[in-house]
mmCIF file of C-alpha atoms in Angstrom:
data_model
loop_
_atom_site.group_PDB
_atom_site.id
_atom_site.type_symbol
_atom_site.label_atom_id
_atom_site.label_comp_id
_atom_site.label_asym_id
_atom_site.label_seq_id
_atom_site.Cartn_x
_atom_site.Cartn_y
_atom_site.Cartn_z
ATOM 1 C CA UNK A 93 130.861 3.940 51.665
ATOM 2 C CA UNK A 94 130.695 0.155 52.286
ATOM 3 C CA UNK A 95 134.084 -2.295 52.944
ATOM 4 C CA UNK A 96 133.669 -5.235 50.673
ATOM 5 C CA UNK A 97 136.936 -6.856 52.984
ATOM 6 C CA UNK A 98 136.776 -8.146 56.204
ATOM 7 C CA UNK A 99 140.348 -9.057 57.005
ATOM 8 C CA UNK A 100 140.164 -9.773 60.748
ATOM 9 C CA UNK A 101 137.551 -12.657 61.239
ATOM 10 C CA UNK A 102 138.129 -15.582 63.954
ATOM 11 C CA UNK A 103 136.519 -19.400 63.863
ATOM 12 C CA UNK A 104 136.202 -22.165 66.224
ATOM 13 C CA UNK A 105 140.169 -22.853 65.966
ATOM 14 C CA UNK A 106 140.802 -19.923 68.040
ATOM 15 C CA UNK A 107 139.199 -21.472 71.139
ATOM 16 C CA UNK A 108 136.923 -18.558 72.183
ATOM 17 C CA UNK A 109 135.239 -18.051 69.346
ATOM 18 C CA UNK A 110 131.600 -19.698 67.998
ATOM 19 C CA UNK A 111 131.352 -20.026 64.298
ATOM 20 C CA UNK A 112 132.929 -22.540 61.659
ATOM 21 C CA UNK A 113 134.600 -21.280 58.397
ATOM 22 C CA UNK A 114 131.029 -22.367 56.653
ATOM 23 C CA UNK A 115 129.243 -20.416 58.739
ATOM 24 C CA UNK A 116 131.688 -17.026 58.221
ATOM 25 C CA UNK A 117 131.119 -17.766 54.829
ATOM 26 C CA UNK A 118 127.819 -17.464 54.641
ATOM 27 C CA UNK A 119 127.442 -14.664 56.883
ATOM 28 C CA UNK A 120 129.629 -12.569 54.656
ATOM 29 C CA UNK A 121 127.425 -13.758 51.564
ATOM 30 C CA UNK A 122 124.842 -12.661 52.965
ATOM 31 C CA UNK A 123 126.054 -9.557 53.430
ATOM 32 C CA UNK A 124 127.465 -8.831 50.291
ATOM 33 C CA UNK A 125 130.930 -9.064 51.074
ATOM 34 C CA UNK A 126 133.511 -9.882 48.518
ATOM 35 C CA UNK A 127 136.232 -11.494 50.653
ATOM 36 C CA UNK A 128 136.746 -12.201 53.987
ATOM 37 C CA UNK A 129 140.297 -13.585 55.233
ATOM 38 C CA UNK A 130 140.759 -16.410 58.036
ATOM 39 C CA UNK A 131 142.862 -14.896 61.014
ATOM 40 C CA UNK A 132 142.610 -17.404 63.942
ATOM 41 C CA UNK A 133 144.923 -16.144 66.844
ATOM 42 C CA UNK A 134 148.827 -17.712 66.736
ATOM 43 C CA UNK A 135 149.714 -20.889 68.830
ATOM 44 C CA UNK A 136 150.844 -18.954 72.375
ATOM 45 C CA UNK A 137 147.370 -17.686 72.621
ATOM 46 C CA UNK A 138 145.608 -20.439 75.529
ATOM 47 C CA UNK A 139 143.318 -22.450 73.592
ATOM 48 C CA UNK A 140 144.594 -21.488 70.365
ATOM 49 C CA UNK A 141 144.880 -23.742 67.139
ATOM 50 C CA UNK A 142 148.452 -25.756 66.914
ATOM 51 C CA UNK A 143 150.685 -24.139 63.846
ATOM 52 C CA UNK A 144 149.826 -27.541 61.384
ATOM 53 C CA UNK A 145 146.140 -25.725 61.708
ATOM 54 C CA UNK A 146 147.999 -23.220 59.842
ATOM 55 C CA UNK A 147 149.846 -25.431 57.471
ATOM 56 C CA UNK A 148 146.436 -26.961 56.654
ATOM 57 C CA UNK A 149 144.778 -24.091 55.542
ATOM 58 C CA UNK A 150 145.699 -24.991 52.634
ATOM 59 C CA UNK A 151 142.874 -27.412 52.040
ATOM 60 C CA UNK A 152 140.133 -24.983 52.145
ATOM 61 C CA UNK A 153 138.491 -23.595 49.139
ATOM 62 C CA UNK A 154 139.457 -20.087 47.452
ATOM 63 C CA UNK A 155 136.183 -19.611 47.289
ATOM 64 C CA UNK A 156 132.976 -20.598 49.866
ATOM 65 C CA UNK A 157 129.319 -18.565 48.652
ATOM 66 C CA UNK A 158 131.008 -16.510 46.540
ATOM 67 C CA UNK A 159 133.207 -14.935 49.027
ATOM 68 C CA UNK A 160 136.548 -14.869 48.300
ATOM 69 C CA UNK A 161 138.464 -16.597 51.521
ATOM 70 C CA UNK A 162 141.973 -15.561 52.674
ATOM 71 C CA UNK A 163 144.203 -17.892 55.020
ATOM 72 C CA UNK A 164 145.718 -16.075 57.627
ATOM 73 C CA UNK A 165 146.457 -15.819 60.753
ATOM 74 C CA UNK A 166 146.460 -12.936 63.745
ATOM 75 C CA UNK A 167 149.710 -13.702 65.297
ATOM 76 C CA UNK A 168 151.220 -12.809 68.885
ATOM 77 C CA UNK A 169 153.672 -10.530 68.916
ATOM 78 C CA UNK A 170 156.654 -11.972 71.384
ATOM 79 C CA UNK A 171 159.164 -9.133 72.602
ATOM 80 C CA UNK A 172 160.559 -5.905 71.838
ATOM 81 C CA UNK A 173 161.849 -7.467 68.687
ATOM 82 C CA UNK A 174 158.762 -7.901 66.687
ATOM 83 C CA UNK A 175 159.098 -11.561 67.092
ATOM 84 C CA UNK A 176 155.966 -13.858 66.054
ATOM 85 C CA UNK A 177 154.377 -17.112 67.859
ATOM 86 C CA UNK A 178 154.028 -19.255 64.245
ATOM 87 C CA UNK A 179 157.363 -20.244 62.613
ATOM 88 C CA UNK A 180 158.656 -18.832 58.667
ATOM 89 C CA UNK A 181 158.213 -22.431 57.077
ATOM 90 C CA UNK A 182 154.014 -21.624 57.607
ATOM 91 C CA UNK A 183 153.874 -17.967 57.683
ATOM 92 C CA UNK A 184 155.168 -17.812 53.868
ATOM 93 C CA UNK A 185 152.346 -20.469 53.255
ATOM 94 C CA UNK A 186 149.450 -17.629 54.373
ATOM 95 C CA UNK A 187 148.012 -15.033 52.271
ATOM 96 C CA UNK A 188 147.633 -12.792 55.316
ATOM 97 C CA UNK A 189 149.500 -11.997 58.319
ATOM 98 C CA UNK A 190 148.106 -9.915 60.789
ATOM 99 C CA UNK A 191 149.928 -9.012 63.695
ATOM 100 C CA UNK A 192 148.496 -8.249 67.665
ATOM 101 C CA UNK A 193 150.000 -7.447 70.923
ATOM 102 C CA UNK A 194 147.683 -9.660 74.117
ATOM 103 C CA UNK A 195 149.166 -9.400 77.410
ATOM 104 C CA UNK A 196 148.739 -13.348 78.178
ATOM 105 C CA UNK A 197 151.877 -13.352 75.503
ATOM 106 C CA UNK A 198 153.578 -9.965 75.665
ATOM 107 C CA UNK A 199 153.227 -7.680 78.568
ATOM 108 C CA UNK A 200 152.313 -4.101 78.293
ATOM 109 C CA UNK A 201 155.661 -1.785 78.547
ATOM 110 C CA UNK A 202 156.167 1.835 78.595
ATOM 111 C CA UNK A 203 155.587 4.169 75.836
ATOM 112 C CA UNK A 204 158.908 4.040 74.371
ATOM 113 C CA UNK A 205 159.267 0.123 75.096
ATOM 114 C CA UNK A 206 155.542 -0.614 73.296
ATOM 115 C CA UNK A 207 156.280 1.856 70.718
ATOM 116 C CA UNK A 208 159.746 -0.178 69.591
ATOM 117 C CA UNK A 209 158.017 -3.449 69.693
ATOM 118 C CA UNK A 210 155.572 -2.174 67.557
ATOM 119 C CA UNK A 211 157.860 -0.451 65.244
ATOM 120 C CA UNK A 212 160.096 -4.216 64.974
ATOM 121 C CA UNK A 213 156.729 -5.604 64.450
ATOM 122 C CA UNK A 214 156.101 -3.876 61.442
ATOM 123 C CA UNK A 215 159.509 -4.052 59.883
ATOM 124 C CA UNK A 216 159.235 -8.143 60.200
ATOM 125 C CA UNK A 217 158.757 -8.467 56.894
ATOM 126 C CA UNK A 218 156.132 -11.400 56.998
ATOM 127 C CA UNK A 219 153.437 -8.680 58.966
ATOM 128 C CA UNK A 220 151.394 -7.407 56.798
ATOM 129 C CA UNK A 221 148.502 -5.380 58.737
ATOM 130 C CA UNK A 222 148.552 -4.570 63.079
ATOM 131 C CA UNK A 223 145.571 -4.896 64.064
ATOM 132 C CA UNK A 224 144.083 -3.281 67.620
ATOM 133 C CA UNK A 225 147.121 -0.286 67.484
ATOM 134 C CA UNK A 226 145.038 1.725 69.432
ATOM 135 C CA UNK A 227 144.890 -0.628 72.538
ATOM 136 C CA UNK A 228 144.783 2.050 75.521
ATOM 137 C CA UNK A 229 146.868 -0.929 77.924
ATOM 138 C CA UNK A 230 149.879 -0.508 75.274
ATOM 139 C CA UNK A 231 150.261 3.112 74.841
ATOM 140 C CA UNK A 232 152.250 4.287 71.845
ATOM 141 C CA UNK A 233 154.030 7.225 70.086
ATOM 142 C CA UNK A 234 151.103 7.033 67.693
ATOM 143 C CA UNK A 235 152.678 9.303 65.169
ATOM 144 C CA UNK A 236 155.737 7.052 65.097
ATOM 145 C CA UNK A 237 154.289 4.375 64.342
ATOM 146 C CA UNK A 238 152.163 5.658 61.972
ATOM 147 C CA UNK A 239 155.609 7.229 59.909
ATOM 148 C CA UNK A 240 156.719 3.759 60.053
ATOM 149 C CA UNK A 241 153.917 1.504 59.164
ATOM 150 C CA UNK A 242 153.921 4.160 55.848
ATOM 151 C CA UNK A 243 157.705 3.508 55.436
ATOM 152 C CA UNK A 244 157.075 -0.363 55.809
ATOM 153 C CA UNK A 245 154.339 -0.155 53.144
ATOM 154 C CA UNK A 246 152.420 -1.919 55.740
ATOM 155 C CA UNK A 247 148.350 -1.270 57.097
ATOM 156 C CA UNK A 248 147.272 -0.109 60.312
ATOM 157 C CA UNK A 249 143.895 -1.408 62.027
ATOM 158 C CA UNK A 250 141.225 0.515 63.090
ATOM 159 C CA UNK A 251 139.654 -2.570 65.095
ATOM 160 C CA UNK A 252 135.322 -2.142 65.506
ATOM 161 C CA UNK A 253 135.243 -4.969 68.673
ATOM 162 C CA UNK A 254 137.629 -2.512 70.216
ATOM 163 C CA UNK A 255 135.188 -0.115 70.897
ATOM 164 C CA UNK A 256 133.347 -2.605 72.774
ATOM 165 C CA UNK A 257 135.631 -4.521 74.729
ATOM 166 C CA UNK A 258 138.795 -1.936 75.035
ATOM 167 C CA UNK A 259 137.497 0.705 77.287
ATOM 168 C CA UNK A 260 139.648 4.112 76.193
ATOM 169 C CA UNK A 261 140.060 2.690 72.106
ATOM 170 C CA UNK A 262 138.376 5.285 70.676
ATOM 171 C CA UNK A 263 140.717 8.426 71.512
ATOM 172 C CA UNK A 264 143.771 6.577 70.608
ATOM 173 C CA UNK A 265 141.892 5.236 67.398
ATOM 174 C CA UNK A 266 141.279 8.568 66.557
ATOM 175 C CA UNK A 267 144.630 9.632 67.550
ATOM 176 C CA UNK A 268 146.464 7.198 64.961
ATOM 177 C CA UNK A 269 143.824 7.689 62.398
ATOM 178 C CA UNK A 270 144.455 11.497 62.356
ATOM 179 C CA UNK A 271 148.102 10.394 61.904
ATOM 180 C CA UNK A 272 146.909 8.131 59.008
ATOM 181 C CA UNK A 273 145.390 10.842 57.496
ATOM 182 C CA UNK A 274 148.549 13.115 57.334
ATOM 183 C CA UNK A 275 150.862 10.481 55.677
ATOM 184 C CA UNK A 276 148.525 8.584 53.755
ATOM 185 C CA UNK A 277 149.354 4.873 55.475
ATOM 186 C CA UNK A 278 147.072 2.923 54.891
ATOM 187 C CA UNK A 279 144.449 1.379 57.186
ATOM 188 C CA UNK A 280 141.587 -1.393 57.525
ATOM 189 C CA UNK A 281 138.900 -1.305 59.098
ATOM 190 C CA UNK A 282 137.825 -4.812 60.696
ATOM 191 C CA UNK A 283 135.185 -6.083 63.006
ATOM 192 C CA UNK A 284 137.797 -8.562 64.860
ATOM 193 C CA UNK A 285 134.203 -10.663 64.787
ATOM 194 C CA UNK A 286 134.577 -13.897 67.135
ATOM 195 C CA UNK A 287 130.950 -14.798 65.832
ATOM 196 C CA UNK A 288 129.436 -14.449 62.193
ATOM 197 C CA UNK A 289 126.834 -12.548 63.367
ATOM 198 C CA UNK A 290 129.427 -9.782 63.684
ATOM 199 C CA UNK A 291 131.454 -10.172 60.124
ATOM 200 C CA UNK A 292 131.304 -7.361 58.253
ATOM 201 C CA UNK A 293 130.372 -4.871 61.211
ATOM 202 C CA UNK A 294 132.479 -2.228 60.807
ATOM 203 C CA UNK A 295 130.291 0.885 61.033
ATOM 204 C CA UNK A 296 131.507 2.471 64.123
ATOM 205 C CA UNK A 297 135.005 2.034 63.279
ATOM 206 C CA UNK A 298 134.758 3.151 59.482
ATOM 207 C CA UNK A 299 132.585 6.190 61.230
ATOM 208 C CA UNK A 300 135.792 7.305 63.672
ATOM 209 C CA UNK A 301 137.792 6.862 59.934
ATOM 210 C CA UNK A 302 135.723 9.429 58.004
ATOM 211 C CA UNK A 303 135.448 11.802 60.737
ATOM 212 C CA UNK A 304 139.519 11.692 61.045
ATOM 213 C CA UNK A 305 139.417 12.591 57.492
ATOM 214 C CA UNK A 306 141.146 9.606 56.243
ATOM 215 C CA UNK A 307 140.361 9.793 52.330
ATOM 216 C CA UNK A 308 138.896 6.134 50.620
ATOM 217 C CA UNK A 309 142.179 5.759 48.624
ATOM 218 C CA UNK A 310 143.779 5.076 52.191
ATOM 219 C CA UNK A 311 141.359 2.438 52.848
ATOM 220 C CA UNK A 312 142.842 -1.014 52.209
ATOM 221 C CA UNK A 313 140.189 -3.405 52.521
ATOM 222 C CA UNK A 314 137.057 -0.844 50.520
ATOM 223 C CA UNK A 315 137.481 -3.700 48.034
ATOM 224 C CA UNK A 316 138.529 -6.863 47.694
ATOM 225 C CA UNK A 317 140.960 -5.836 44.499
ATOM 226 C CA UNK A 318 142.301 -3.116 46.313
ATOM 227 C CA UNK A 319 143.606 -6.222 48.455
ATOM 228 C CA UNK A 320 144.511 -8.195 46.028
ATOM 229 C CA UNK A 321 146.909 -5.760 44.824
ATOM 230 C CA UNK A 322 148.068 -5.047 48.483
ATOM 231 C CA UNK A 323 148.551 -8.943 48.709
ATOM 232 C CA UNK A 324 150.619 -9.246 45.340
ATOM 233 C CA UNK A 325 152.933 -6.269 45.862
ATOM 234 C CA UNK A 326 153.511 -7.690 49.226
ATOM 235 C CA UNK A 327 154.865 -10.629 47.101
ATOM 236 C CA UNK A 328 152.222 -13.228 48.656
ATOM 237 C CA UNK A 329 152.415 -15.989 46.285
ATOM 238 C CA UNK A 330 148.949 -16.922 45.579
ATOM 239 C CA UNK A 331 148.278 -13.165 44.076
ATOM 240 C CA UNK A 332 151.917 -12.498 43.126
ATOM 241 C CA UNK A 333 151.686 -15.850 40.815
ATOM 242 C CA UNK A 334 154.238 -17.311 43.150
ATOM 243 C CA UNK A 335 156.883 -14.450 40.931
ATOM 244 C CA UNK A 336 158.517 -13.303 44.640
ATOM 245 C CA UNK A 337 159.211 -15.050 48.003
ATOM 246 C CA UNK A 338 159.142 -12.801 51.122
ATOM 247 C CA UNK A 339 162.422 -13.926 53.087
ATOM 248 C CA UNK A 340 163.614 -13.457 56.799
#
């Protein structure tokens, strides 16, 4: 099994990471990705890009190598309330909107209190995917959210950098994944890559996946259609033909 999708890449804009949006390009070219989508980190993350970086996106090609290139962003999550650091008027402008709890922005609660934040994060209808859920520093009711994120119609992220840089990811990866194997949510599976070396290096988090059982038909990002149609049922207007608005 091989994901075609890498939906959680980072560039220069995000202030501590190495590689321009050419350069992601051609990494995922080279490795035969079909589409790889542009999350920089939100404006309350220190060195971050300002939100017109986000407004600008627009500019950019559809296409770079033949890899299909979705603008996005990995916003903050604020409080308890799901709120995010990048306002509606550019959110509705993105084709993907990941959503991630850092402690320089929001910090770490109880169970219950990180388990409602991430609940209101994933009934703001503008998220789309959280990404690092299984963050050991913001412990969760991992079946809950699971339930919810399946309610929501929304993706869960097994994250590969976490196994690297979160010490104590893996048993709450597996924990949620197990989860996402019993109600069929759906999940990606990302590398989080803050250098194109690392785009498209997924392997130890798609490995955690297939030993939870989760079945391929649960896996959003195997293909770049399979996002597409994510993308367009989430009413995103550049794959919904522009048909539905999402709204506050």
């Amino acid at each position: 099994m091989k994901i075609l999708a890498d939906l959680h890449v980072h560039s220069i804009a995000s202030g501590h990471a190495y590689s321009t949006v050419e350069e992601i390009a051609r990494a995922a070219a080279d490795k035969g990705l079909e589409m790889v989508a542009l999350t920089d980190h939100g404006p309350a993350m220190p060195g971050g890009p300002h939100e017109y970086y986000f407004g600008n996106l627009r500019i950019l090609p559809h296409r770079l190598h033949g890899v299909e290139i979705l603008q996005g962003v990995e916003a903050n999550v604020m409080d308890e309330k799901g709120s995010l650091d990048l306002q509606a008027v550019y959110l509705k402008r993105l084709d993907i909107i990941l959503a991630g709890f850092h402690s320089i922005c929001m910090k770490p609660g109880s169970r219950e209190s990180n388990t409602a934040a991430m609940v209101s994060a994933l009934q703001n209808p503008y998220v789309d995917i959280i990404v690092h859920p299984g963050n050991p520093d913001y412990p969760i009711d991992a079946g809950e959210v699971v339930r919810q994120a399946k309610r929501a119609g929304k993706a869960l992220e097994i994250n590969n950098s976490s196994f690297l840089v979160r010490r104590g990811s893996r048993e709450t990866c597996f924990e949620i994944a197990k989860f996402v194997r019993q109600y069929g949510t759906w999940v990606s599976i990302s590398s989080d890559a803050h250098f194109s070396s690392s785009v498209g290096e997924v392997s130890t988090a798609l490995q955690l996946a297939l030993d939870a059982g989760i079945p391929e038909n649960c896996i959003l990002n195997l293909s770049a259609a399979r996002v597409t149609s994510f993308l367009a049922s989430r009413g995103r207007k550049r794959f919904a033909g522009g048909e539905r608005e999402l709204h506050e």
